[in-house]
């Protein structure tokens, strides 16, 4: 057992947040143990879009080359109307004076986590990753934290709850997770049909009161990649019906009707549904226990903020824990600062923007709908406004704003 007060940092959850935090700590020689409930990295289809500040942070962790070798650069994204076609195009190249990565990089999170784990194994010997270790019980005292996981007891100086939306850690410290759940489930399907050939940019949002959608190109075994299409489903329709192949084909033809009139069946590679929430933890730390990623906040995927904000948490929290570990900084002060920097920003930026994006796409009132789309059109064609919009939607402003909080 290490000396009093120098037990390793424990991390519950080996998803993107937990592994990014572990890598950040490991590169600074801070010992840490990651406890992951599954027997291997999870492989389900989730987030797949990295914004410029996240790319900067992951480049600092040594992942620039590996991510770029596998990902797709997407500088331009569109807002479309399902009937009219392109309403607005935004080009992130406009921000090349403020970021070295003026584009989104599309790379699914199940392709990021092996890169994080590989880098931990290669460059961060102070990190241990335990699989089959579901955290089941958490207790803290004045000197540290005791965690039960997979039949073993672990003692740590701090615990980071990076164990996802249903966080056991968050529940163990009784932090509430208020917000709401959208009534409709989201369905995400992927097709090999190359939507670039019919005018789609690598990322696009299609507005329609009923048949709105988000359309994204992601890497596949080879060009042209796969196209992921996410849309809302009728809350009253049974799961099996919305996932039926003919139902998905019918819906894709409606969504893509303007771009591909009279389309035949699409080759589908994948389809699944999921529930979508807007929730933020009441506090991001309690004593020696901090929350990060989906354990701390969840939002709808429109804008691609969930995973990006989670990595921003991991890096911010990692900086604080390094300062505490190496320089003996007061943990209460720094974890309070983590809370002040990350929690209000999530509410002000991520929650607000993702809800606004959904309203823009699915607005039913024709007058509001027309006004909103006109406003987006005017924003995209006015350089100052386009730049301001891009600074927010790329999350550059939220990272800057957080850093300015002391
Ligand atoms: C179906 C789906 C689709 C999504 N699509 C998008 C999208 O298109 N765009 C977007 O931006 N975001 C999307 N998100 C959100 C995005 O995937 C998350 O923001 C991201 O996964 C957060 O990473 P995380 O590491 O915090 O949590 P997770 O990825 O959930 O990782 C948590 C890890 O903790 C482990 N774990 C759980 N409980 C325990 C325990 N008790 N003990 C130990 N380990 C535990 C889990 O096995 C997992 O490995 C989606 C989420 C879902 C569920």
mmCIF file of C-alpha atoms in Angstrom, residues 17-372:
data_model
loop_
_atom_site.group_PDB
_atom_site.id
_atom_site.type_symbol
_atom_site.label_atom_id
_atom_site.label_comp_id
_atom_site.label_asym_id
_atom_site.label_seq_id
_atom_site.Cartn_x
_atom_site.Cartn_y
_atom_site.Cartn_z
ATOM 1 C CA UNK A 17 -13.582 10.042 -20.786
ATOM 2 C CA UNK A 18 -11.948 7.633 -18.338
ATOM 3 C CA UNK A 19 -9.197 6.651 -20.773
ATOM 4 C CA UNK A 20 -8.455 10.255 -21.799
ATOM 5 C CA UNK A 21 -8.196 11.229 -18.137
ATOM 6 C CA UNK A 22 -5.958 8.222 -17.413
ATOM 7 C CA UNK A 23 -3.682 9.088 -20.340
ATOM 8 C CA UNK A 24 -3.447 12.721 -19.248
ATOM 9 C CA UNK A 25 -2.475 11.610 -15.723
ATOM 10 C CA UNK A 26 -0.152 8.873 -16.940
ATOM 11 C CA UNK A 27 1.808 11.207 -19.220
ATOM 12 C CA UNK A 28 2.453 13.309 -16.103
ATOM 13 C CA UNK A 29 3.551 10.231 -14.128
ATOM 14 C CA UNK A 30 0.567 10.225 -11.811
ATOM 15 C CA UNK A 31 -0.348 6.658 -10.801
ATOM 16 C CA UNK A 32 -3.884 5.624 -11.510
ATOM 17 C CA UNK A 33 -6.113 2.575 -11.798
ATOM 18 C CA UNK A 34 -8.951 2.439 -14.323
ATOM 19 C CA UNK A 35 -11.811 0.125 -13.325
ATOM 20 C CA UNK A 36 -13.927 -0.905 -16.302
ATOM 21 C CA UNK A 37 -16.967 -3.115 -15.876
ATOM 22 C CA UNK A 38 -16.832 -4.792 -19.297
ATOM 23 C CA UNK A 39 -14.362 -7.480 -20.322
ATOM 24 C CA UNK A 40 -12.995 -5.323 -23.166
ATOM 25 C CA UNK A 41 -13.456 -1.857 -24.679
ATOM 26 C CA UNK A 42 -17.069 -1.308 -25.685
ATOM 27 C CA UNK A 43 -17.758 -1.266 -29.409
ATOM 28 C CA UNK A 44 -21.227 0.217 -29.816
ATOM 29 C CA UNK A 45 -21.936 2.962 -32.354
ATOM 30 C CA UNK A 46 -22.026 6.335 -30.645
ATOM 31 C CA UNK A 47 -20.367 9.689 -31.173
ATOM 32 C CA UNK A 48 -18.166 10.146 -34.200
ATOM 33 C CA UNK A 49 -17.273 13.804 -34.630
ATOM 34 C CA UNK A 50 -14.370 15.718 -33.069
ATOM 35 C CA UNK A 51 -14.329 19.510 -32.921
ATOM 36 C CA UNK A 52 -11.130 21.614 -33.201
ATOM 37 C CA UNK A 53 -10.424 22.136 -29.459
ATOM 38 C CA UNK A 54 -10.863 18.419 -28.792
ATOM 39 C CA UNK A 55 -8.419 17.631 -31.603
ATOM 40 C CA UNK A 56 -5.949 20.034 -30.006
ATOM 41 C CA UNK A 57 -6.321 18.309 -26.629
ATOM 42 C CA UNK A 58 -5.970 14.839 -28.111
ATOM 43 C CA UNK A 59 -2.941 15.988 -30.144
ATOM 44 C CA UNK A 60 -1.359 17.102 -26.848
ATOM 45 C CA UNK A 61 -1.914 13.543 -25.620
ATOM 46 C CA UNK A 62 0.002 12.219 -28.649
ATOM 47 C CA UNK A 63 -2.914 11.031 -30.792
ATOM 48 C CA UNK A 64 -2.824 13.483 -33.705
ATOM 49 C CA UNK A 65 -1.190 11.201 -36.222
ATOM 50 C CA UNK A 66 -3.161 8.058 -35.374
ATOM 51 C CA UNK A 67 -6.489 9.888 -35.399
ATOM 52 C CA UNK A 68 -5.796 11.652 -38.685
ATOM 53 C CA UNK A 69 -4.635 8.408 -40.294
ATOM 54 C CA UNK A 70 -8.046 6.892 -39.536
ATOM 55 C CA UNK A 71 -10.464 9.828 -39.546
ATOM 56 C CA UNK A 72 -12.116 11.959 -42.233
ATOM 57 C CA UNK A 73 -11.538 15.708 -42.304
ATOM 58 C CA UNK A 74 -14.825 17.587 -42.642
ATOM 59 C CA UNK A 75 -14.278 21.355 -42.998
ATOM 60 C CA UNK A 76 -17.736 22.170 -44.383
ATOM 61 C CA UNK A 77 -21.119 21.368 -42.921
ATOM 62 C CA UNK A 78 -24.606 22.195 -44.059
ATOM 63 C CA UNK A 79 -28.020 23.058 -42.766
ATOM 64 C CA UNK A 80 -30.670 21.879 -45.185
ATOM 65 C CA UNK A 81 -34.390 21.951 -45.520
ATOM 66 C CA UNK A 82 -35.793 18.562 -46.477
ATOM 67 C CA UNK A 83 -37.781 20.048 -49.377
ATOM 68 C CA UNK A 84 -35.672 23.067 -50.410
ATOM 69 C CA UNK A 85 -32.193 21.555 -50.066
ATOM 70 C CA UNK A 86 -29.179 23.522 -48.793
ATOM 71 C CA UNK A 87 -30.098 26.531 -46.622
ATOM 72 C CA UNK A 88 -26.642 27.352 -45.299
ATOM 73 C CA UNK A 89 -23.065 26.136 -45.476
ATOM 74 C CA UNK A 90 -20.486 26.798 -42.798
ATOM 75 C CA UNK A 91 -16.801 26.437 -43.507
ATOM 76 C CA UNK A 92 -14.503 25.884 -40.532
ATOM 77 C CA UNK A 93 -11.494 26.959 -42.639
ATOM 78 C CA UNK A 94 -12.621 30.439 -41.621
ATOM 79 C CA UNK A 95 -11.151 29.671 -38.168
ATOM 80 C CA UNK A 96 -7.695 28.667 -39.382
ATOM 81 C CA UNK A 97 -6.238 31.715 -37.603
ATOM 82 C CA UNK A 98 -7.388 30.414 -34.193
ATOM 83 C CA UNK A 99 -6.929 26.650 -34.437
ATOM 84 C CA UNK A 100 -4.454 24.310 -36.062
ATOM 85 C CA UNK A 101 -7.394 21.977 -36.833
ATOM 86 C CA UNK A 102 -9.991 24.083 -38.712
ATOM 87 C CA UNK A 103 -12.331 21.161 -39.432
ATOM 88 C CA UNK A 104 -14.284 18.415 -37.744
ATOM 89 C CA UNK A 105 -12.608 15.048 -37.755
ATOM 90 C CA UNK A 106 -15.062 12.191 -38.154
ATOM 91 C CA UNK A 107 -13.915 9.081 -36.335
ATOM 92 C CA UNK A 108 -16.224 6.909 -34.296
ATOM 93 C CA UNK A 109 -15.553 6.684 -30.608
ATOM 94 C CA UNK A 110 -15.001 2.932 -30.759
ATOM 95 C CA UNK A 111 -12.022 3.751 -33.011
ATOM 96 C CA UNK A 112 -10.721 6.349 -30.527
ATOM 97 C CA UNK A 113 -10.767 4.182 -27.383
ATOM 98 C CA UNK A 114 -8.286 1.572 -28.720
ATOM 99 C CA UNK A 115 -5.962 4.459 -29.642
ATOM 100 C CA UNK A 116 -6.223 5.849 -26.109
ATOM 101 C CA UNK A 117 -5.623 2.435 -24.565
ATOM 102 C CA UNK A 118 -2.696 1.706 -26.894
ATOM 103 C CA UNK A 119 -1.063 5.008 -26.017
ATOM 104 C CA UNK A 120 -1.568 4.324 -22.291
ATOM 105 C CA UNK A 121 0.122 0.951 -22.704
ATOM 106 C CA UNK A 122 3.002 2.451 -24.718
ATOM 107 C CA UNK A 123 3.665 5.696 -22.882
ATOM 108 C CA UNK A 124 2.037 5.709 -19.469
ATOM 109 C CA UNK A 125 3.457 2.961 -17.229
ATOM 110 C CA UNK A 126 1.909 4.503 -14.106
ATOM 111 C CA UNK A 127 -1.559 3.501 -15.350
ATOM 112 C CA UNK A 128 -3.245 0.145 -14.730
ATOM 113 C CA UNK A 129 -6.430 -0.706 -16.612
ATOM 114 C CA UNK A 130 -8.592 -3.442 -15.048
ATOM 115 C CA UNK A 131 -11.387 -4.984 -17.107
ATOM 116 C CA UNK A 132 -14.217 -7.048 -15.538
ATOM 117 C CA UNK A 133 -14.145 -4.597 -12.643
ATOM 118 C CA UNK A 134 -17.621 -3.082 -12.216
ATOM 119 C CA UNK A 135 -17.602 -0.487 -9.455
ATOM 120 C CA UNK A 136 -20.362 -1.453 -7.030
ATOM 121 C CA UNK A 137 -19.661 0.464 -3.830
ATOM 122 C CA UNK A 138 -17.941 3.767 -3.072
ATOM 123 C CA UNK A 139 -17.002 5.283 0.294
ATOM 124 C CA UNK A 140 -14.855 8.291 1.128
ATOM 125 C CA UNK A 141 -13.215 9.606 4.271
ATOM 126 C CA UNK A 142 -10.918 12.521 5.018
ATOM 127 C CA UNK A 143 -7.867 10.844 3.432
ATOM 128 C CA UNK A 144 -9.183 9.008 0.432
ATOM 129 C CA UNK A 145 -11.713 6.809 -1.276
ATOM 130 C CA UNK A 146 -12.445 3.072 -1.022
ATOM 131 C CA UNK A 147 -14.066 1.358 -3.974
ATOM 132 C CA UNK A 148 -15.396 -2.193 -4.381
ATOM 133 C CA UNK A 149 -15.095 -3.456 -7.928
ATOM 134 C CA UNK A 150 -15.298 -6.968 -9.344
ATOM 135 C CA UNK A 151 -14.914 -8.583 -5.910
ATOM 136 C CA UNK A 152 -11.846 -6.543 -4.950
ATOM 137 C CA UNK A 153 -11.300 -3.501 -2.777
ATOM 138 C CA UNK A 154 -9.293 -0.535 -4.083
ATOM 139 C CA UNK A 155 -8.017 2.412 -2.073
ATOM 140 C CA UNK A 156 -7.415 5.687 -3.884
ATOM 141 C CA UNK A 157 -6.590 9.250 -3.007
ATOM 142 C CA UNK A 158 -9.284 10.457 -5.410
ATOM 143 C CA UNK A 159 -11.968 8.865 -7.555
ATOM 144 C CA UNK A 160 -13.141 10.104 -10.944
ATOM 145 C CA UNK A 161 -16.580 8.833 -11.920
ATOM 146 C CA UNK A 162 -16.322 8.394 -15.693
ATOM 147 C CA UNK A 163 -18.817 5.555 -15.669
ATOM 148 C CA UNK A 164 -21.362 6.965 -18.100
ATOM 149 C CA UNK A 165 -24.913 8.217 -17.889
ATOM 150 C CA UNK A 166 -26.081 5.694 -15.281
ATOM 151 C CA UNK A 167 -23.023 6.426 -13.119
ATOM 152 C CA UNK A 168 -22.819 4.298 -9.973
ATOM 153 C CA UNK A 169 -20.324 6.829 -8.612
ATOM 154 C CA UNK A 170 -22.754 9.722 -9.034
ATOM 155 C CA UNK A 171 -25.486 7.741 -7.314
ATOM 156 C CA UNK A 172 -23.159 6.687 -4.482
ATOM 157 C CA UNK A 173 -22.543 10.316 -3.559
ATOM 158 C CA UNK A 174 -26.208 11.256 -4.044
ATOM 159 C CA UNK A 175 -25.641 13.879 -6.701
ATOM 160 C CA UNK A 176 -28.884 14.500 -8.556
ATOM 161 C CA UNK A 177 -29.049 14.387 -12.341
ATOM 162 C CA UNK A 178 -31.942 16.633 -13.211
ATOM 163 C CA UNK A 179 -33.227 17.436 -16.656
ATOM 164 C CA UNK A 180 -35.516 15.708 -19.084
ATOM 165 C CA UNK A 181 -35.791 12.895 -21.634
ATOM 166 C CA UNK A 182 -37.004 13.592 -25.186
ATOM 167 C CA UNK A 183 -40.161 11.595 -25.955
ATOM 168 C CA UNK A 184 -38.859 10.213 -29.261
ATOM 169 C CA UNK A 185 -36.090 7.643 -29.535
ATOM 170 C CA UNK A 186 -33.380 8.466 -32.052
ATOM 171 C CA UNK A 187 -32.643 5.921 -34.758
ATOM 172 C CA UNK A 188 -29.234 5.823 -36.374
ATOM 173 C CA UNK A 189 -28.794 3.900 -39.611
ATOM 174 C CA UNK A 190 -25.795 3.717 -41.888
ATOM 175 C CA UNK A 191 -25.653 3.223 -45.625
ATOM 176 C CA UNK A 192 -22.889 2.766 -48.171
ATOM 177 C CA UNK A 193 -24.667 5.095 -50.636
ATOM 178 C CA UNK A 194 -22.249 7.991 -51.222
ATOM 179 C CA UNK A 195 -24.284 11.087 -50.395
ATOM 180 C CA UNK A 196 -21.399 13.319 -51.511
ATOM 181 C CA UNK A 197 -22.426 12.430 -55.076
ATOM 182 C CA UNK A 198 -25.760 14.197 -54.507
ATOM 183 C CA UNK A 199 -24.366 17.330 -52.862
ATOM 184 C CA UNK A 200 -24.107 16.444 -49.184
ATOM 185 C CA UNK A 201 -21.162 17.866 -47.262
ATOM 186 C CA UNK A 202 -19.524 15.476 -44.761
ATOM 187 C CA UNK A 203 -21.889 16.740 -42.064
ATOM 188 C CA UNK A 204 -25.406 17.994 -42.559
ATOM 189 C CA UNK A 205 -28.562 18.714 -40.636
ATOM 190 C CA UNK A 206 -31.881 18.349 -42.436
ATOM 191 C CA UNK A 207 -34.764 20.443 -41.082
ATOM 192 C CA UNK A 208 -38.330 19.211 -41.321
ATOM 193 C CA UNK A 209 -41.218 19.312 -38.834
ATOM 194 C CA UNK A 210 -41.591 15.520 -39.009
ATOM 195 C CA UNK A 211 -38.712 14.034 -40.949
ATOM 196 C CA UNK A 212 -35.691 15.980 -39.675
ATOM 197 C CA UNK A 213 -32.315 14.212 -39.646
ATOM 198 C CA UNK A 214 -28.589 14.498 -39.069
ATOM 199 C CA UNK A 215 -26.393 13.091 -41.845
ATOM 200 C CA UNK A 216 -22.714 12.283 -41.292
ATOM 201 C CA UNK A 217 -19.977 10.654 -43.232
ATOM 202 C CA UNK A 218 -17.794 8.351 -41.124
ATOM 203 C CA UNK A 219 -14.791 6.210 -42.045
ATOM 204 C CA UNK A 220 -15.292 2.655 -43.279
ATOM 205 C CA UNK A 221 -12.864 0.037 -44.548
ATOM 206 C CA UNK A 222 -12.249 2.230 -47.595
ATOM 207 C CA UNK A 223 -13.590 5.245 -49.526
ATOM 208 C CA UNK A 224 -16.198 6.689 -49.717
ATOM 209 C CA UNK A 225 -16.866 5.758 -46.086
ATOM 210 C CA UNK A 226 -20.242 5.141 -44.551
ATOM 211 C CA UNK A 227 -23.056 7.659 -44.192
ATOM 212 C CA UNK A 228 -24.818 7.719 -40.853
ATOM 213 C CA UNK A 229 -28.327 9.120 -40.772
ATOM 214 C CA UNK A 230 -29.991 9.825 -37.424
ATOM 215 C CA UNK A 231 -33.658 10.753 -37.055
ATOM 216 C CA UNK A 232 -36.409 10.827 -34.447
ATOM 217 C CA UNK A 233 -38.939 7.987 -34.288
ATOM 218 C CA UNK A 234 -42.562 7.927 -33.200
ATOM 219 C CA UNK A 235 -42.579 7.324 -29.414
ATOM 220 C CA UNK A 236 -45.705 5.168 -29.726
ATOM 221 C CA UNK A 237 -44.335 2.850 -32.398
ATOM 222 C CA UNK A 238 -42.883 -0.471 -31.155
ATOM 223 C CA UNK A 239 -39.101 -0.865 -31.382
ATOM 224 C CA UNK A 240 -39.310 -3.786 -33.839
ATOM 225 C CA UNK A 241 -41.465 -1.720 -36.213
ATOM 226 C CA UNK A 242 -39.154 1.311 -36.322
ATOM 227 C CA UNK A 243 -36.151 -0.962 -36.861
ATOM 228 C CA UNK A 244 -37.802 -2.989 -39.637
ATOM 229 C CA UNK A 245 -35.791 -2.668 -42.836
ATOM 230 C CA UNK A 246 -38.751 -1.479 -44.929
ATOM 231 C CA UNK A 247 -39.562 1.233 -42.332
ATOM 232 C CA UNK A 248 -35.977 2.525 -42.438
ATOM 233 C CA UNK A 249 -35.888 2.435 -46.255
ATOM 234 C CA UNK A 250 -39.138 4.373 -46.411
ATOM 235 C CA UNK A 251 -37.900 7.000 -43.987
ATOM 236 C CA UNK A 252 -34.524 7.454 -45.723
ATOM 237 C CA UNK A 253 -36.295 7.972 -49.042
ATOM 238 C CA UNK A 254 -38.437 10.694 -47.466
ATOM 239 C CA UNK A 255 -35.465 12.404 -45.791
ATOM 240 C CA UNK A 256 -33.372 12.287 -48.972
ATOM 241 C CA UNK A 257 -36.238 12.948 -51.354
ATOM 242 C CA UNK A 258 -34.882 16.344 -52.492
ATOM 243 C CA UNK A 259 -31.358 15.033 -53.112
ATOM 244 C CA UNK A 260 -32.332 11.663 -54.625
ATOM 245 C CA UNK A 261 -35.813 11.845 -56.151
ATOM 246 C CA UNK A 262 -37.228 8.374 -56.781
ATOM 247 C CA UNK A 263 -34.401 6.606 -54.908
ATOM 248 C CA UNK A 264 -34.339 2.805 -54.837
ATOM 249 C CA UNK A 265 -33.453 0.842 -51.709
ATOM 250 C CA UNK A 266 -30.281 1.829 -49.880
ATOM 251 C CA UNK A 267 -27.698 -0.741 -48.820
ATOM 252 C CA UNK A 268 -27.931 -0.599 -45.034
ATOM 253 C CA UNK A 269 -25.070 -1.636 -42.797
ATOM 254 C CA UNK A 270 -26.339 -0.889 -39.340
ATOM 255 C CA UNK A 271 -29.346 0.434 -37.433
ATOM 256 C CA UNK A 272 -30.149 0.952 -33.772
ATOM 257 C CA UNK A 273 -32.245 3.204 -31.567
ATOM 258 C CA UNK A 274 -31.471 5.039 -28.371
ATOM 259 C CA UNK A 275 -33.114 7.332 -25.853
ATOM 260 C CA UNK A 276 -31.894 10.895 -25.656
ATOM 261 C CA UNK A 277 -31.754 13.100 -22.560
ATOM 262 C CA UNK A 278 -30.723 16.574 -21.435
ATOM 263 C CA UNK A 279 -29.360 16.283 -17.898
ATOM 264 C CA UNK A 280 -26.602 17.876 -15.839
ATOM 265 C CA UNK A 281 -25.328 16.692 -12.455
ATOM 266 C CA UNK A 282 -26.064 19.050 -9.623
ATOM 267 C CA UNK A 283 -22.364 19.266 -8.746
ATOM 268 C CA UNK A 284 -19.286 17.931 -10.504
ATOM 269 C CA UNK A 285 -17.480 16.898 -7.329
ATOM 270 C CA UNK A 286 -18.192 15.878 -3.763
ATOM 271 C CA UNK A 287 -15.107 15.825 -1.562
ATOM 272 C CA UNK A 288 -12.486 13.632 -3.218
ATOM 273 C CA UNK A 289 -14.863 12.296 -5.840
ATOM 274 C CA UNK A 290 -15.329 14.063 -9.179
ATOM 275 C CA UNK A 291 -17.610 13.323 -12.119
ATOM 276 C CA UNK A 292 -16.692 13.699 -15.787
ATOM 277 C CA UNK A 293 -18.213 12.917 -19.183
ATOM 278 C CA UNK A 294 -21.655 11.355 -19.441
ATOM 279 C CA UNK A 295 -21.631 10.718 -15.687
ATOM 280 C CA UNK A 296 -21.794 14.503 -15.307
ATOM 281 C CA UNK A 297 -23.906 15.593 -18.291
ATOM 282 C CA UNK A 298 -25.824 14.198 -21.234
ATOM 283 C CA UNK A 299 -27.424 15.880 -24.233
ATOM 284 C CA UNK A 300 -28.881 15.127 -27.635
ATOM 285 C CA UNK A 301 -26.297 14.432 -30.371
ATOM 286 C CA UNK A 302 -27.241 17.374 -32.652
ATOM 287 C CA UNK A 303 -24.061 19.415 -32.805
ATOM 288 C CA UNK A 304 -21.764 16.609 -31.636
ATOM 289 C CA UNK A 305 -21.143 18.044 -28.186
ATOM 290 C CA UNK A 306 -21.443 14.965 -25.906
ATOM 291 C CA UNK A 307 -18.141 13.232 -26.478
ATOM 292 C CA UNK A 308 -16.279 16.489 -27.130
ATOM 293 C CA UNK A 309 -17.439 18.038 -23.854
ATOM 294 C CA UNK A 310 -16.512 14.794 -22.104
ATOM 295 C CA UNK A 311 -12.923 14.973 -23.356
ATOM 296 C CA UNK A 312 -12.811 18.652 -22.313
ATOM 297 C CA UNK A 313 -13.838 17.555 -18.790
ATOM 298 C CA UNK A 314 -11.201 14.820 -18.735
ATOM 299 C CA UNK A 315 -8.390 17.192 -19.696
ATOM 300 C CA UNK A 316 -9.535 19.926 -17.316
ATOM 301 C CA UNK A 317 -9.915 17.502 -14.398
ATOM 302 C CA UNK A 318 -6.591 15.868 -15.276
ATOM 303 C CA UNK A 319 -4.812 19.223 -15.049
ATOM 304 C CA UNK A 320 -6.238 19.785 -11.566
ATOM 305 C CA UNK A 321 -5.333 16.293 -10.321
ATOM 306 C CA UNK A 322 -1.771 16.654 -11.664
ATOM 307 C CA UNK A 323 -1.420 19.947 -9.797
ATOM 308 C CA UNK A 324 -2.743 18.329 -6.618
ATOM 309 C CA UNK A 325 -0.547 15.244 -6.989
ATOM 310 C CA UNK A 326 2.761 16.867 -7.877
ATOM 311 C CA UNK A 327 2.533 20.285 -6.256
ATOM 312 C CA UNK A 328 0.387 19.556 -3.222
ATOM 313 C CA UNK A 329 -2.267 22.060 -4.283
ATOM 314 C CA UNK A 330 -5.375 22.162 -2.090
ATOM 315 C CA UNK A 331 -7.793 19.644 -3.608
ATOM 316 C CA UNK A 332 -10.952 21.409 -2.443
ATOM 317 C CA UNK A 333 -9.909 24.620 -4.178
ATOM 318 C CA UNK A 334 -8.996 22.901 -7.431
ATOM 319 C CA UNK A 335 -11.958 20.546 -7.611
ATOM 320 C CA UNK A 336 -14.242 23.502 -6.863
ATOM 321 C CA UNK A 337 -12.573 25.299 -9.759
ATOM 322 C CA UNK A 338 -13.156 22.247 -11.978
ATOM 323 C CA UNK A 339 -16.848 22.422 -11.072
ATOM 324 C CA UNK A 340 -17.023 26.166 -11.745
ATOM 325 C CA UNK A 341 -15.243 25.852 -15.068
ATOM 326 C CA UNK A 342 -17.092 22.863 -16.467
ATOM 327 C CA UNK A 343 -20.607 22.798 -15.023
ATOM 328 C CA UNK A 344 -21.995 26.255 -15.945
ATOM 329 C CA UNK A 345 -20.367 25.983 -19.382
ATOM 330 C CA UNK A 346 -22.168 22.732 -19.994
ATOM 331 C CA UNK A 347 -25.499 24.325 -19.147
ATOM 332 C CA UNK A 348 -24.834 27.567 -21.021
ATOM 333 C CA UNK A 349 -23.188 26.116 -24.103
ATOM 334 C CA UNK A 350 -23.777 22.399 -24.589
ATOM 335 C CA UNK A 351 -27.300 22.060 -23.220
ATOM 336 C CA UNK A 352 -28.481 25.327 -24.776
ATOM 337 C CA UNK A 353 -26.906 24.723 -28.206
ATOM 338 C CA UNK A 354 -28.020 21.099 -28.501
ATOM 339 C CA UNK A 355 -31.606 21.983 -27.543
ATOM 340 C CA UNK A 356 -31.560 24.939 -29.953
ATOM 341 C CA UNK A 357 -30.236 22.706 -32.747
ATOM 342 C CA UNK A 358 -33.048 20.241 -32.217
ATOM 343 C CA UNK A 359 -35.651 23.014 -32.205
ATOM 344 C CA UNK A 360 -34.219 24.417 -35.429
ATOM 345 C CA UNK A 361 -34.568 21.052 -37.122
ATOM 346 C CA UNK A 362 -37.955 19.909 -35.849
ATOM 347 C CA UNK A 363 -39.846 23.214 -35.434
ATOM 348 C CA UNK A 364 -43.509 22.690 -36.328
ATOM 349 C CA UNK A 365 -44.801 26.266 -36.349
ATOM 350 C CA UNK A 366 -44.369 27.388 -39.998
ATOM 351 C CA UNK A 367 -43.755 31.055 -39.104
ATOM 352 C CA UNK A 368 -41.083 30.315 -36.498
ATOM 353 C CA UNK A 369 -39.582 27.691 -38.771
ATOM 354 C CA UNK A 370 -39.259 30.088 -41.693
ATOM 355 C CA UNK A 371 -37.791 32.830 -39.486
ATOM 356 C CA UNK A 372 -35.244 30.430 -37.931
#
